[in-house]
PDB file of C-alpha atoms in Angstrom:
ATOM      1  CA  UNK A   1     252.488-118.797 207.400  1.00  0.00           C
ATOM      2  CA  UNK A   2     250.899-116.651 209.991  1.00  0.00           C
ATOM      3  CA  UNK A   3     253.557-116.581 212.616  1.00  0.00           C
ATOM      4  CA  UNK A   4     255.787-114.613 210.671  1.00  0.00           C
ATOM      5  CA  UNK A   5     253.978-111.331 211.271  1.00  0.00           C
ATOM      6  CA  UNK A   6     255.341-110.821 214.750  1.00  0.00           C
ATOM      7  CA  UNK A   7     258.269-108.953 215.443  1.00  0.00           C
ATOM      8  CA  UNK A   8     261.390-110.219 216.638  1.00  0.00           C
ATOM      9  CA  UNK A   9     260.881-111.128 220.387  1.00  0.00           C
ATOM     10  CA  UNK A  10     263.588-112.373 222.129  1.00  0.00           C
ATOM     11  CA  UNK A  11     263.140-114.189 225.571  1.00  0.00           C
ATOM     12  CA  UNK A  12     266.314-114.600 227.549  1.00  0.00           C
ATOM     13  CA  UNK A  13     265.384-116.317 230.384  1.00  0.00           C
ATOM     14  CA  UNK A  14     262.884-119.357 230.757  1.00  0.00           C
ATOM     15  CA  UNK A  15     260.460-120.610 233.701  1.00  0.00           C
ATOM     16  CA  UNK A  16     259.456-124.311 234.060  1.00  0.00           C
ATOM     17  CA  UNK A  17     255.940-123.483 233.972  1.00  0.00           C
ATOM     18  CA  UNK A  18     256.011-121.233 231.096  1.00  0.00           C
ATOM     19  CA  UNK A  19     253.478-119.070 232.551  1.00  0.00           C
ATOM     20  CA  UNK A  20     256.131-116.431 233.772  1.00  0.00           C
ATOM     21  CA  UNK A  21     258.930-114.736 232.372  1.00  0.00           C
ATOM     22  CA  UNK A  22     260.576-111.340 230.922  1.00  0.00           C
ATOM     23  CA  UNK A  23     260.194-110.532 227.106  1.00  0.00           C
ATOM     24  CA  UNK A  24     262.022-108.104 225.033  1.00  0.00           C
ATOM     25  CA  UNK A  25     261.222-106.825 221.507  1.00  0.00           C
ATOM     26  CA  UNK A  26     263.324-105.448 218.916  1.00  0.00           C
ATOM     27  CA  UNK A  27     262.449-103.617 215.908  1.00  0.00           C
ATOM     28  CA  UNK A  28     264.330-105.305 213.008  1.00  0.00           C
ATOM     29  CA  UNK A  29     266.047-102.034 211.369  1.00  0.00           C
ATOM     30  CA  UNK A  30     269.926-101.752 210.520  1.00  0.00           C
ATOM     31  CA  UNK A  31     272.182-101.112 213.710  1.00  0.00           C
ATOM     32  CA  UNK A  32     275.403 -99.700 213.391  1.00  0.00           C
ATOM     33  CA  UNK A  33     277.014-101.343 216.529  1.00  0.00           C
ATOM     34  CA  UNK A  34     278.791-104.799 216.812  1.00  0.00           C
ATOM     35  CA  UNK A  35     276.612-105.659 219.600  1.00  0.00           C
ATOM     36  CA  UNK A  36     273.006-104.858 220.055  1.00  0.00           C
ATOM     37  CA  UNK A  37     271.892-105.036 223.957  1.00  0.00           C
ATOM     38  CA  UNK A  38     268.738-104.900 225.079  1.00  0.00           C
ATOM     39  CA  UNK A  39     267.810-105.239 228.795  1.00  0.00           C
ATOM     40  CA  UNK A  40     264.686-105.597 231.224  1.00  0.00           C
ATOM     41  CA  UNK A  41     264.943-106.222 234.612  1.00  0.00           C
ATOM     42  CA  UNK A  42     265.506-110.030 235.251  1.00  0.00           C
ATOM     43  CA  UNK A  43     266.670-110.536 231.551  1.00  0.00           C
ATOM     44  CA  UNK A  44     270.432-111.146 230.283  1.00  0.00           C
ATOM     45  CA  UNK A  45     270.872-109.219 227.469  1.00  0.00           C
ATOM     46  CA  UNK A  46     271.137-110.420 223.867  1.00  0.00           C
ATOM     47  CA  UNK A  47     274.524-109.852 221.734  1.00  0.00           C
ATOM     48  CA  UNK A  48     274.516-109.709 218.145  1.00  0.00           C
ATOM     49  CA  UNK A  49     277.572-109.528 215.910  1.00  0.00           C
ATOM     50  CA  UNK A  50     277.955-107.378 212.960  1.00  0.00           C
ATOM     51  CA  UNK A  51     279.445-109.037 209.866  1.00  0.00           C
ATOM     52  CA  UNK A  52     281.969-106.206 210.061  1.00  0.00           C
ATOM     53  CA  UNK A  53     283.359-107.469 213.665  1.00  0.00           C
ATOM     54  CA  UNK A  54     283.458-111.277 211.942  1.00  0.00           C
ATOM     55  CA  UNK A  55     285.595-109.655 209.417  1.00  0.00           C
ATOM     56  CA  UNK A  56     287.694-107.537 211.590  1.00  0.00           C
ATOM     57  CA  UNK A  57     288.556-110.894 213.425  1.00  0.00           C
ATOM     58  CA  UNK A  58     289.286-113.580 210.620  1.00  0.00           C
ATOM     59  CA  UNK A  59     289.778-116.835 211.845  1.00  0.00           C
ATOM     60  CA  UNK A  60     290.156-118.948 208.767  1.00  0.00           C
ATOM     61  CA  UNK A  61     292.191-117.858 205.451  1.00  0.00           C
ATOM     62  CA  UNK A  62     289.136-116.446 203.023  1.00  0.00           C
ATOM     63  CA  UNK A  63     287.509-118.988 201.145  1.00  0.00           C
ATOM     64  CA  UNK A  64     284.430-117.719 200.006  1.00  0.00           C
ATOM     65  CA  UNK A  65     285.257-116.568 196.393  1.00  0.00           C
ATOM     66  CA  UNK A  66     286.902-113.109 195.229  1.00  0.00           C
ATOM     67  CA  UNK A  67     284.769-110.581 197.001  1.00  0.00           C
ATOM     68  CA  UNK A  68     286.039-109.024 199.884  1.00  0.00           C
ATOM     69  CA  UNK A  69     283.595-107.424 201.909  1.00  0.00           C
ATOM     70  CA  UNK A  70     286.190-105.108 203.875  1.00  0.00           C
ATOM     71  CA  UNK A  71     286.230-103.486 200.398  1.00  0.00           C
ATOM     72  CA  UNK A  72     283.511-103.889 198.555  1.00  0.00           C
ATOM     73  CA  UNK A  73     279.990-102.652 199.205  1.00  0.00           C
ATOM     74  CA  UNK A  74     278.610-106.307 200.429  1.00  0.00           C
ATOM     75  CA  UNK A  75     274.716-106.765 200.855  1.00  0.00           C
ATOM     76  CA  UNK A  76     273.420-110.511 201.327  1.00  0.00           C
ATOM     77  CA  UNK A  77     269.880-111.910 200.165  1.00  0.00           C
ATOM     78  CA  UNK A  78     268.378-114.607 201.990  1.00  0.00           C
ATOM     79  CA  UNK A  79     264.943-116.598 201.627  1.00  0.00           C
ATOM     80  CA  UNK A  80     263.297-118.299 204.346  1.00  0.00           C
ATOM     81  CA  UNK A  81     260.744-121.243 204.524  1.00  0.00           C
ATOM     82  CA  UNK A  82     261.276-122.838 201.191  1.00  0.00           C
ATOM     83  CA  UNK A  83     261.696-124.704 199.155  1.00  0.00           C
ATOM     84  CA  UNK A  84     258.564-124.415 197.324  1.00  0.00           C
ATOM     85  CA  UNK A  85     256.547-124.138 193.909  1.00  0.00           C
ATOM     86  CA  UNK A  86     257.983-120.833 193.150  1.00  0.00           C
ATOM     87  CA  UNK A  87     261.946-121.474 193.964  1.00  0.00           C
ATOM     88  CA  UNK A  88     262.723-123.083 190.625  1.00  0.00           C
ATOM     89  CA  UNK A  89     261.795-119.808 189.047  1.00  0.00           C
ATOM     90  CA  UNK A  90     263.822-118.104 191.987  1.00  0.00           C
ATOM     91  CA  UNK A  91     266.926-120.066 191.332  1.00  0.00           C
ATOM     92  CA  UNK A  92     266.574-119.417 187.431  1.00  0.00           C
ATOM     93  CA  UNK A  93     266.432-115.711 188.205  1.00  0.00           C
ATOM     94  CA  UNK A  94     269.505-115.606 190.386  1.00  0.00           C
ATOM     95  CA  UNK A  95     271.300-117.612 187.808  1.00  0.00           C
ATOM     96  CA  UNK A  96     270.387-115.243 185.131  1.00  0.00           C
ATOM     97  CA  UNK A  97     271.438-112.347 187.298  1.00  0.00           C
ATOM     98  CA  UNK A  98     274.842-114.259 188.645  1.00  0.00           C
ATOM     99  CA  UNK A  99     273.820-113.420 192.294  1.00  0.00           C
ATOM    100  CA  UNK A 100     274.536-116.211 195.129  1.00  0.00           C
ATOM    101  CA  UNK A 101     271.937-115.984 197.863  1.00  0.00           C
ATOM    102  CA  UNK A 102     271.405-117.830 201.436  1.00  0.00           C
ATOM    103  CA  UNK A 103     268.089-120.279 201.886  1.00  0.00           C
ATOM    104  CA  UNK A 104     267.140-120.954 205.194  1.00  0.00           C
ATOM    105  CA  UNK A 105     264.866-123.973 204.914  1.00  0.00           C
ATOM    106  CA  UNK A 106     262.091-125.578 206.391  1.00  0.00           C
ATOM    107  CA  UNK A 107     262.263-129.553 206.589  1.00  0.00           C
ATOM    108  CA  UNK A 108     258.343-130.443 206.850  1.00  0.00           C
ATOM    109  CA  UNK A 109     256.249-129.944 203.660  1.00  0.00           C
ATOM    110  CA  UNK A 110     259.361-128.039 202.002  1.00  0.00           C
ATOM    111  CA  UNK A 111     262.844-130.211 202.053  1.00  0.00           C
ATOM    112  CA  UNK A 112     260.942-133.590 201.946  1.00  0.00           C
ATOM    113  CA  UNK A 113     258.493-132.265 199.483  1.00  0.00           C
ATOM    114  CA  UNK A 114     261.222-130.629 197.000  1.00  0.00           C
ATOM    115  CA  UNK A 115     264.494-132.620 197.569  1.00  0.00           C
ATOM    116  CA  UNK A 116     265.290-131.787 193.816  1.00  0.00           C
ATOM    117  CA  UNK A 117     265.463-127.964 194.740  1.00  0.00           C
ATOM    118  CA  UNK A 118     267.718-128.443 197.623  1.00  0.00           C
ATOM    119  CA  UNK A 119     270.066-130.291 195.613  1.00  0.00           C
ATOM    120  CA  UNK A 120     269.844-127.459 193.122  1.00  0.00           C
ATOM    121  CA  UNK A 121     270.447-124.484 195.413  1.00  0.00           C
ATOM    122  CA  UNK A 122     273.609-126.243 196.602  1.00  0.00           C
ATOM    123  CA  UNK A 123     274.795-127.029 193.196  1.00  0.00           C
ATOM    124  CA  UNK A 124     274.605-123.486 192.014  1.00  0.00           C
ATOM    125  CA  UNK A 125     276.581-122.345 194.817  1.00  0.00           C
ATOM    126  CA  UNK A 126     274.100-120.668 197.123  1.00  0.00           C
ATOM    127  CA  UNK A 127     274.451-121.447 201.079  1.00  0.00           C
ATOM    128  CA  UNK A 128     271.700-123.816 202.391  1.00  0.00           C
ATOM    129  CA  UNK A 129     270.974-123.249 205.901  1.00  0.00           C
ATOM    130  CA  UNK A 130     268.211-124.205 208.209  1.00  0.00           C
ATOM    131  CA  UNK A 131     264.858-122.750 209.336  1.00  0.00           C
ATOM    132  CA  UNK A 132     264.065-125.580 211.592  1.00  0.00           C
ATOM    133  CA  UNK A 133     262.046-128.603 210.787  1.00  0.00           C
ATOM    134  CA  UNK A 134     258.623-127.724 211.262  1.00  0.00           C
ATOM    135  CA  UNK A 135     258.801-123.914 212.092  1.00  0.00           C
ATOM    136  CA  UNK A 136     258.236-124.349 216.161  1.00  0.00           C
ATOM    137  CA  UNK A 137     258.994-120.967 218.219  1.00  0.00           C
ATOM    138  CA  UNK A 138     261.936-122.318 219.611  1.00  0.00           C
ATOM    139  CA  UNK A 139     262.099-120.015 222.982  1.00  0.00           C
ATOM    140  CA  UNK A 140     258.777-121.666 223.906  1.00  0.00           C
ATOM    141  CA  UNK A 141     259.855-126.001 223.674  1.00  0.00           C
ATOM    142  CA  UNK A 142     261.993-128.094 225.787  1.00  0.00           C
ATOM    143  CA  UNK A 143     265.719-128.472 224.881  1.00  0.00           C
ATOM    144  CA  UNK A 144     265.168-131.757 223.491  1.00  0.00           C
ATOM    145  CA  UNK A 145     262.472-130.476 221.051  1.00  0.00           C
ATOM    146  CA  UNK A 146     264.967-127.658 220.002  1.00  0.00           C
ATOM    147  CA  UNK A 147     267.230-130.205 219.543  1.00  0.00           C
ATOM    148  CA  UNK A 148     265.095-132.387 217.341  1.00  0.00           C
ATOM    149  CA  UNK A 149     263.996-129.104 215.284  1.00  0.00           C
ATOM    150  CA  UNK A 150     267.630-128.188 214.600  1.00  0.00           C
ATOM    151  CA  UNK A 151     268.979-131.723 213.871  1.00  0.00           C
ATOM    152  CA  UNK A 152     266.616-133.321 211.748  1.00  0.00           C
ATOM    153  CA  UNK A 153     266.581-130.596 208.695  1.00  0.00           C
ATOM    154  CA  UNK A 154     270.535-130.738 209.240  1.00  0.00           C
ATOM    155  CA  UNK A 155     270.412-134.479 208.525  1.00  0.00           C
ATOM    156  CA  UNK A 156     268.416-134.385 205.636  1.00  0.00           C
ATOM    157  CA  UNK A 157     270.402-131.205 204.120  1.00  0.00           C
ATOM    158  CA  UNK A 158     273.451-133.201 204.573  1.00  0.00           C
ATOM    159  CA  UNK A 159     271.551-136.521 202.922  1.00  0.00           C
ATOM    160  CA  UNK A 160     270.774-134.569 199.773  1.00  0.00           C
ATOM    161  CA  UNK A 161     274.056-132.027 199.389  1.00  0.00           C
ATOM    162  CA  UNK A 162     276.838-133.879 201.134  1.00  0.00           C
ATOM    163  CA  UNK A 163     277.037-130.530 203.483  1.00  0.00           C
ATOM    164  CA  UNK A 164     276.011-130.104 206.879  1.00  0.00           C
ATOM    165  CA  UNK A 165     274.559-126.136 207.566  1.00  0.00           C
ATOM    166  CA  UNK A 166     276.118-124.625 209.774  1.00  0.00           C
ATOM    167  CA  UNK A 167     273.783-121.443 210.123  1.00  0.00           C
ATOM    168  CA  UNK A 168     270.291-121.495 211.239  1.00  0.00           C
ATOM    169  CA  UNK A 169     267.406-118.703 211.676  1.00  0.00           C
ATOM    170  CA  UNK A 170     265.183-119.129 214.264  1.00  0.00           C
ATOM    171  CA  UNK A 171     261.174-118.834 213.673  1.00  0.00           C
ATOM    172  CA  UNK A 172     260.359-115.071 214.223  1.00  0.00           C
ATOM    173  CA  UNK A 173     263.911-114.442 214.861  1.00  0.00           C
ATOM    174  CA  UNK A 174     263.155-115.740 218.375  1.00  0.00           C
ATOM    175  CA  UNK A 175     265.730-117.033 220.737  1.00  0.00           C
ATOM    176  CA  UNK A 176     267.463-116.997 223.735  1.00  0.00           C
ATOM    177  CA  UNK A 177     270.362-118.888 225.946  1.00  0.00           C
ATOM    178  CA  UNK A 178     268.925-122.271 225.498  1.00  0.00           C
ATOM    179  CA  UNK A 179     268.884-122.070 222.045  1.00  0.00           C
ATOM    180  CA  UNK A 180     272.556-120.359 221.563  1.00  0.00           C
ATOM    181  CA  UNK A 181     273.724-123.413 224.097  1.00  0.00           C
ATOM    182  CA  UNK A 182     272.260-125.990 221.828  1.00  0.00           C
ATOM    183  CA  UNK A 183     273.365-124.027 218.668  1.00  0.00           C
ATOM    184  CA  UNK A 184     276.866-124.220 220.113  1.00  0.00           C
ATOM    185  CA  UNK A 185     276.614-127.837 220.851  1.00  0.00           C
ATOM    186  CA  UNK A 186     275.680-128.566 217.257  1.00  0.00           C
ATOM    187  CA  UNK A 187     277.997-126.502 215.679  1.00  0.00           C
ATOM    188  CA  UNK A 188     275.538-123.821 214.349  1.00  0.00           C
ATOM    189  CA  UNK A 189     275.324-119.949 214.477  1.00  0.00           C
ATOM    190  CA  UNK A 190     272.169-118.153 213.972  1.00  0.00           C
ATOM    191  CA  UNK A 191     271.701-115.313 211.756  1.00  0.00           C
ATOM    192  CA  UNK A 192     269.125-112.476 211.832  1.00  0.00           C
ATOM    193  CA  UNK A 193     268.427-109.690 209.485  1.00  0.00           C
ATOM    194  CA  UNK A 194     268.357-105.904 208.966  1.00  0.00           C
ATOM    195  CA  UNK A 195     265.715-105.346 205.963  1.00  0.00           C
ATOM    196  CA  UNK A 196     262.590-106.916 205.989  1.00  0.00           C
ATOM    197  CA  UNK A 197     259.964-106.403 203.123  1.00  0.00           C
ATOM    198  CA  UNK A 198     256.940-108.057 205.191  1.00  0.00           C
ATOM    199  CA  UNK A 199     256.214-110.132 201.894  1.00  0.00           C
ATOM    200  CA  UNK A 200     253.778-112.505 204.281  1.00  0.00           C
ATOM    201  CA  UNK A 201     251.425-109.627 204.549  1.00  0.00           C
ATOM    202  CA  UNK A 202     251.193-108.550 200.916  1.00  0.00           C
ATOM    203  CA  UNK A 203     251.425-109.871 197.524  1.00  0.00           C
ATOM    204  CA  UNK A 204     251.811-106.417 195.558  1.00  0.00           C
ATOM    205  CA  UNK A 205     255.576-107.031 194.243  1.00  0.00           C
ATOM    206  CA  UNK A 206     256.144-103.394 193.306  1.00  0.00           C
ATOM    207  CA  UNK A 207     255.797-102.533 197.399  1.00  0.00           C
ATOM    208  CA  UNK A 208     257.869-105.496 198.078  1.00  0.00           C
ATOM    209  CA  UNK A 209     260.919-104.177 195.970  1.00  0.00           C
ATOM    210  CA  UNK A 210     260.414-100.780 197.267  1.00  0.00           C
ATOM    211  CA  UNK A 211     260.199-101.788 200.967  1.00  0.00           C
ATOM    212  CA  UNK A 212     263.597-103.538 200.400  1.00  0.00           C
ATOM    213  CA  UNK A 213     265.374-100.678 198.291  1.00  0.00           C
ATOM    214  CA  UNK A 214     264.262 -98.316 201.220  1.00  0.00           C
ATOM    215  CA  UNK A 215     266.161-100.277 203.924  1.00  0.00           C
ATOM    216  CA  UNK A 216     269.051-101.376 202.320  1.00  0.00           C
ATOM    217  CA  UNK A 217     272.026-100.425 203.366  1.00  0.00           C
ATOM    218  CA  UNK A 218     276.022-101.871 203.365  1.00  0.00           C
ATOM    219  CA  UNK A 219     276.718-104.976 205.137  1.00  0.00           C
ATOM    220  CA  UNK A 220     272.498-105.610 205.128  1.00  0.00           C
ATOM    221  CA  UNK A 221     270.867-108.790 205.419  1.00  0.00           C
ATOM    222  CA  UNK A 222     267.634-108.846 203.306  1.00  0.00           C
ATOM    223  CA  UNK A 223     264.863-111.214 204.783  1.00  0.00           C
ATOM    224  CA  UNK A 224     262.284-112.411 201.851  1.00  0.00           C
ATOM    225  CA  UNK A 225     260.230-115.685 201.508  1.00  0.00           C
ATOM    226  CA  UNK A 226     259.894-117.203 198.326  1.00  0.00           C
ATOM    227  CA  UNK A 227     256.734-119.128 199.581  1.00  0.00           C
ATOM    228  CA  UNK A 228     254.754-116.250 198.762  1.00  0.00           C
ATOM    229  CA  UNK A 229     253.387-114.965 195.229  1.00  0.00           C
ATOM    230  CA  UNK A 230     254.289-111.645 195.409  1.00  0.00           C
ATOM    231  CA  UNK A 231     258.036-112.090 196.151  1.00  0.00           C
ATOM    232  CA  UNK A 232     259.707-113.908 193.343  1.00  0.00           C
ATOM    233  CA  UNK A 233     258.505-111.364 190.686  1.00  0.00           C
ATOM    234  CA  UNK A 234     259.897-108.522 193.160  1.00  0.00           C
ATOM    235  CA  UNK A 235     263.404-109.820 192.974  1.00  0.00           C
ATOM    236  CA  UNK A 236     264.650-108.913 189.701  1.00  0.00           C
ATOM    237  CA  UNK A 237     264.119-105.080 190.273  1.00  0.00           C
ATOM    238  CA  UNK A 238     265.575-105.369 193.716  1.00  0.00           C
ATOM    239  CA  UNK A 239     268.691-107.035 192.055  1.00  0.00           C
ATOM    240  CA  UNK A 240     269.054-104.683 189.370  1.00  0.00           C
ATOM    241  CA  UNK A 241     268.537-101.575 191.351  1.00  0.00           C
ATOM    242  CA  UNK A 242     270.946-102.562 194.052  1.00  0.00           C
ATOM    243  CA  UNK A 243     273.561-103.407 191.376  1.00  0.00           C
ATOM    244  CA  UNK A 244     272.865 -99.765 190.180  1.00  0.00           C
ATOM    245  CA  UNK A 245     273.850 -98.389 193.832  1.00  0.00           C
ATOM    246  CA  UNK A 246     276.996-100.119 193.525  1.00  0.00           C
ATOM    247  CA  UNK A 247     276.068-103.448 195.436  1.00  0.00           C
ATOM    248  CA  UNK A 248     277.576-106.434 195.586  1.00  0.00           C
ATOM    249  CA  UNK A 249     275.427-109.926 196.510  1.00  0.00           C
ATOM    250  CA  UNK A 250     277.048-112.343 198.355  1.00  0.00           C
ATOM    251  CA  UNK A 251     276.163-115.459 200.738  1.00  0.00           C
ATOM    252  CA  UNK A 252     276.021-114.720 204.502  1.00  0.00           C
ATOM    253  CA  UNK A 253     279.351-116.761 205.167  1.00  0.00           C
ATOM    254  CA  UNK A 254     280.959-114.251 202.198  1.00  0.00           C
ATOM    255  CA  UNK A 255     279.777-111.323 204.249  1.00  0.00           C
ATOM    256  CA  UNK A 256     281.494-112.849 207.030  1.00  0.00           C
ATOM    257  CA  UNK A 257     284.751-113.515 205.095  1.00  0.00           C
ATOM    258  CA  UNK A 258     287.801-113.829 206.135  1.00  0.00           C
ATOM    259  CA  UNK A 259     286.356-114.133 209.605  1.00  0.00           C
ATOM    260  CA  UNK A 260     283.726-117.096 209.844  1.00  0.00           C
ATOM    261  CA  UNK A 261     280.496-117.682 211.934  1.00  0.00           C
ATOM    262  CA  UNK A 262     281.080-119.019 215.389  1.00  0.00           C
ATOM    263  CA  UNK A 263     278.783-121.475 216.909  1.00  0.00           C
ATOM    264  CA  UNK A 264     276.265-120.155 219.438  1.00  0.00           C
ATOM    265  CA  UNK A 265     276.821-116.375 218.143  1.00  0.00           C
ATOM    266  CA  UNK A 266     274.139-114.586 216.727  1.00  0.00           C
ATOM    267  CA  UNK A 267     274.950-112.493 213.654  1.00  0.00           C
ATOM    268  CA  UNK A 268     272.886-109.274 212.331  1.00  0.00           C
ATOM    269  CA  UNK A 269     274.189-105.753 210.917  1.00  0.00           C
TER     270      UNK A 269
END
């Protein structure tokens, strides 16, 4: 999908005419701080919460398996914009490697086309989350349209898996105060990333693997897309190399445990 080539653009003010406003651009690199504050005149700041901060303030008893990311060198593998014709092979790889992942799924042409893969993702222990229904840029549409983009995939995922998503990833990573508010009302948290292979720009699996390995660090959240032909073949090498470096793969909720993602908040390493 061509719009994914853009850097994260975060608009924190809205104008009814859509003709004015201030924009922020944040390069997607790992940050050590618990909150990243970027501000321009007239804009409020976007605050993101790091996994380590979430873990330091537990809200529930640990319930995401035996991995304790307060001690283990954890990293989360996430996939956007599926399911696709490549997802079955990806699930086979993850099962063979015993690696859980987090899938941020699209509704139109994806969930509705591959419902059996959505069920399989949930049944095999992966976290099933939302990437909206039709990949509309949430900062460019009205609040009722934002709500529809988020509610429709939630209903379909719940119908297929029995569990309503609590995590979402905004298309292109673009978000603002209105998106935060609606997510809070819907009981959802936003999840960004710290590692991107830009696999939408290349089908070179070796290059995708090298890009991921060059950016990975503890508590990282890796962004990949199983809709592109070069991505899934890169996954075994990524997993093997990171395991050799001592990393433990977890889902995003496991990365935050014993804390828990809070609705309306944005999470990024």
